[in-house]
Amino acid sequence: MVLCGYEAVKEALIDLGEGFSQRSSLPVLERSVKGCGGCARVHVQNLGMGKRSIEDRVQEEVCCHVEELRKTNTSPCDPTFILSCAPCNMISSIIYQNRFDYKDQTFLNLMEKVKENLRILNSPWSVLYLIDSCFLFQVCNIFPVLLDYFPGSYNTFLKTFAQMRSYTLEKTREHQASLDINNPQDLIDFFLIKMEQEKHNHQSEYTLEILTVTIADLFAAGTETVSTTLRHGLLLLLKHPDVTAKIQEEIDHVIGRHRSPCMQDKSHMPYTDAVVHEVQRYSDLVPTNLPHAVTCDIKFRNYLIPKLSKVYGPVYTVYLGLEPAVVLHGYEVMKEALIAAGEEFSGRGHFPMAERVNKGHGIIFSNGKIWKETRRFSLMTLRNLGVGKRSIEEHIQEEARCLVEELRRTNASPCDPTFLLSCAPCNVICSIIFRNRFDYTDPNFLTFLGKFNENFRILNSLWIQACNNFPALIDYLPGSHNKVFKNFAYVKSYILEKVKEHQASLDVNDPRDFIDCFLIKMEQEKHNHQMVFTLENLIATAVDLFRAGTETTSTTLRYGLLLLLKHPDVTAKVQKEIDSVIERHRSPCMQDRIHMPYTDAVVHEIQRYIDLVPISVPHAVTRDIKFRNYLIPKGTTVLTSLTSVLRDDQEFPNPEVFDPGHFLDESGNFKKSDCFMPFSTGKRVCVGESLARMELFLFLTSILQKFTLEPVIDLKDIDTTPISRGLSHVPPSYQLRFIPV
Ligand code: HEM
């Protein structure tokens, strides 16, 4: 919502000031500041902002500044650098107590970093980060992961921010060493004293993290703004010598030539005061201001502006590329769409990239008859092959034993579990599709897995989103999407080779795996003219099962271990349950789960908390449909926010907290929840749900039965914030030790 004109802006920001005071979501800034910042104002006032002491500091800086200008010896010069030094030094003196010489290397570095970040935020790419009206920004809001990959300087921004942070931390340590609590000298001193006073308050806003962010805020907000205004001001004075002459006349008259100007002079210098105002008015430094958000639902003129957390209500439209997409938010609306109107909402959204690879075949990205028949056949075949039954359970148990052996080989030394945790689920799918599992060192297996991992990484990238939203890019620009096609070509040819081997040894009365079952179905349907069961569809379906069934499960396992590391109390309770129900020597099995309510709750909580696929895979409506007063035309993309259900605060109090209690009743029994929807719901619900749930339970209990998890860093430093949000939530990389029990 854009507010234009004095009356509207005044009404919102003054008359309804409190209601409009929230800062709107800016993903790029949020990632760097992680929601911190903001308590500097009171400290800056303590340091004399608006009083004499700050004025003294400004005057001192002005003298140095004039000296520097004198050194230009009246030769032509670009004033940018010198004009930036003075405001930067002002902020330095407020924060660090001292000003710097304009040639000081630390000062130059600091200024460079502030400038670099402001330059990035001012670049054309910043449209993505800052301006709401841009449709790409909306994509970034839904897929903030895009920020990582966009060919802008976003990563430089984060890096520079990190460097500024470490400089501040170093300075803070120096301040800590010499702090006199009765005589605070600068903002850091004030903050440290407040931190000490509030050290027993767990919700205190006075933490080192907030201090560093506040300092970055002050530099960002207080240097380039002032220096750009000064620069623009000088340019305007150059252009208007008559105005300049009148100011100088006033200066001669009120201040004279030898003493420093002071704030008292202002009231005697109306013309100069007017010029400074006019420079600010004319240069209009921050034209659209920083975005605000409302703090509660507000009726403003004839509009109802809903609070940020429910900005657009349960059903709203965003633009992906040039196409509108409807977003569904919250359990009720999701149930109404995906279950009550299941058929209409069962279409798959448009994925130009996937369409090139799958050509309308397979399950995940297909539609209509091909989707329906392939999905029905796959579900039935998975069941026949033992998914949800004992036989597949035995495969998973066998795989869990191999995984435990591999983990044992790490000899309790620090290791990143990513690779081993992706081998195990991949092997489970291999055993379903090809009948056999592979050794974790088998070169064929490694290449095959490598191609999938690489594609997962690329497909989660912004570049691919751009290709999906602007399909013309696929043909005309070089990029990693070509790598995706190459990798899929490799995977397909590998599967084709396996299919040929199967064809040569097929016994129609004794199908061994998914490929055999599909070949038999192909044979049965060969006279059907609308052939769904073709070789091409077999390969696309096998690829789909691999891509849907490996990274999903392995990322959940990896994230799960990280959460268990961070919460040793939870891990200890799971291990206690394992000791009492399974004991040490036999393999965990699915029957154990009913006797292990706590462990069951932990596995559910891991899936709820990590919210692996926040907006699921885009759906589409299969015909024009009237839904809650909206007419949604056939083919419109529908994004289902699983996050909104998994983080429902009515169902899960404190949804941002990892707490297995979300799935336990008062007596410690497992408590089911309709809002547990990590696999989505309705006609497109995950085909591998029961397989994945078996794997998660068996792999996690097998690991905890045999090992104690030991972190390699301090508990409080373990960060569980996902490193990419958007298409999927991925945990930050980490190491741990598997200590045999
Ligand atoms: C923790 C593990 C997993 C999670 C969180 C997960 C989640 C999901 C989600 C959210 C969807 C999209 C549903 C929709 O469009 O509404 C999906 C689809 C799908 N999943 Fe899974 N999945 C997991 C494991 C698996 C496994 C192991 C398999 C392999 C058998 C699998 C096969 C599929 C397939 C084939 C689809 C496409 C369904 C369709 O379009 O009709 N998934 N999954």
Short mmCIF file of C-alpha atoms and ligand atoms in Angstrom, two decimals, residues 338 348 363-365 371 375 382 429 432 544-545 548-550 552-553 556 607 612-613 616-619 640 642 677-681 683-689 691-692 695-696, ligand 1:
data_model
loop_
_atom_site.label_atom_id
_atom_site.label_comp_id
_atom_site.label_asym_id
_atom_site.label_seq_id
_atom_site.Cartn_x
_atom_site.Cartn_y
_atom_site.Cartn_z
CA LEU A 338 -7.07 -29.60 -0.93
CA ARG A 348 0.30 -29.26 -10.83
CA ILE A 363 4.20 -38.08 -11.16
CA ILE A 364 5.44 -34.87 -9.63
CA PHE A 365 5.06 -32.52 -12.59
CA TRP A 371 -0.62 -38.14 -13.57
CA ARG A 375 0.28 -42.04 -9.42
CA LEU A 382 5.03 -49.40 -3.76
CA ILE A 429 14.86 -46.00 -3.27
CA ILE A 432 12.69 -50.39 -4.51
CA ASP A 544 10.70 -38.62 -9.79
CA LEU A 545 10.87 -41.22 -7.05
CA ALA A 548 11.31 -36.77 -4.32
CA GLY A 549 12.54 -39.52 -2.04
CA THR A 550 16.22 -38.95 -1.37
CA THR A 552 13.79 -34.85 1.38
CA THR A 553 14.43 -37.72 3.77
CA THR A 556 15.20 -34.22 7.45
CA GLN A 607 9.38 -32.50 10.78
CA LEU A 612 11.13 -28.85 5.00
CA VAL A 613 9.03 -27.77 2.01
CA SER A 616 4.99 -27.53 -0.92
CA VAL A 617 5.17 -27.99 -4.68
CA PRO A 618 2.96 -25.51 -6.57
CA HIS A 619 -0.53 -26.76 -7.47
CA THR A 640 -0.08 -23.92 -0.41
CA LEU A 642 2.57 -25.61 4.70
CA MET A 677 1.16 -31.56 7.31
CA PRO A 678 4.79 -31.77 6.18
CA PHE A 679 3.75 -34.15 3.40
CA SER A 680 0.88 -31.85 2.32
CA THR A 681 -2.63 -33.28 2.06
CA LYS A 683 -4.96 -35.76 -3.85
CA ARG A 684 -1.36 -34.66 -4.37
CA VAL A 685 -0.23 -35.71 -0.89
CA CYS A 686 3.32 -37.13 -0.90
CA VAL A 687 3.41 -40.59 -2.46
CA GLY A 688 6.27 -41.60 -0.17
CA GLU A 689 4.76 -40.48 3.15
CA LEU A 691 8.06 -44.84 3.40
CA ALA A 692 9.60 -41.58 4.64
CA GLU A 695 12.86 -44.32 7.33
CA LEU A 696 12.93 -41.39 9.74
C1 HEM B 1 10.71 -36.37 4.81
C2 HEM B 1 10.47 -36.78 3.61
C3 HEM B 1 9.48 -36.20 2.64
C4 HEM B 1 8.76 -35.04 2.69
C5 HEM B 1 8.76 -33.98 3.79
C6 HEM B 1 7.96 -34.98 1.49
C7 HEM B 1 7.10 -33.94 1.18
C8 HEM B 1 6.38 -33.87 -0.01
C9 HEM B 1 5.53 -32.77 -0.38
C10 HEM B 1 5.27 -31.55 0.48
C11 HEM B 1 5.03 -33.03 -1.60
C12 HEM B 1 4.13 -32.14 -2.44
C13 HEM B 1 2.69 -32.48 -2.21
C14 HEM B 1 1.75 -31.57 -2.95
O1 HEM B 1 1.97 -31.31 -4.13
O2 HEM B 1 0.77 -31.12 -2.33
C15 HEM B 1 5.55 -34.32 -2.02
C16 HEM B 1 5.24 -34.92 -3.21
C17 HEM B 1 5.75 -36.15 -3.61
N1 HEM B 1 6.57 -36.95 -2.87
FE1 HEM B 1 7.30 -36.60 -1.02
N2 HEM B 1 8.21 -36.08 0.75
C18 HEM B 1 9.12 -36.87 1.42
C19 HEM B 1 9.61 -38.10 1.03
C20 HEM B 1 9.24 -38.78 -0.11
C21 HEM B 1 9.69 -40.09 -0.47
C22 HEM B 1 10.60 -40.98 0.36
C23 HEM B 1 9.16 -40.37 -1.69
C24 HEM B 1 9.40 -41.63 -2.51
C25 HEM B 1 8.65 -42.57 -2.66
C26 HEM B 1 8.36 -39.23 -2.10
C27 HEM B 1 7.63 -39.14 -3.27
C28 HEM B 1 6.83 -38.07 -3.63
C29 HEM B 1 6.16 -37.96 -4.91
C30 HEM B 1 6.21 -38.97 -6.05
C31 HEM B 1 5.46 -36.75 -4.89
C32 HEM B 1 4.58 -36.16 -5.98
C33 HEM B 1 3.11 -36.45 -5.69
C34 HEM B 1 2.18 -35.92 -6.76
O3 HEM B 1 2.50 -34.94 -7.41
O4 HEM B 1 1.11 -36.52 -6.94
N3 HEM B 1 8.42 -38.28 -1.11
N4 HEM B 1 6.36 -34.82 -1.02
#
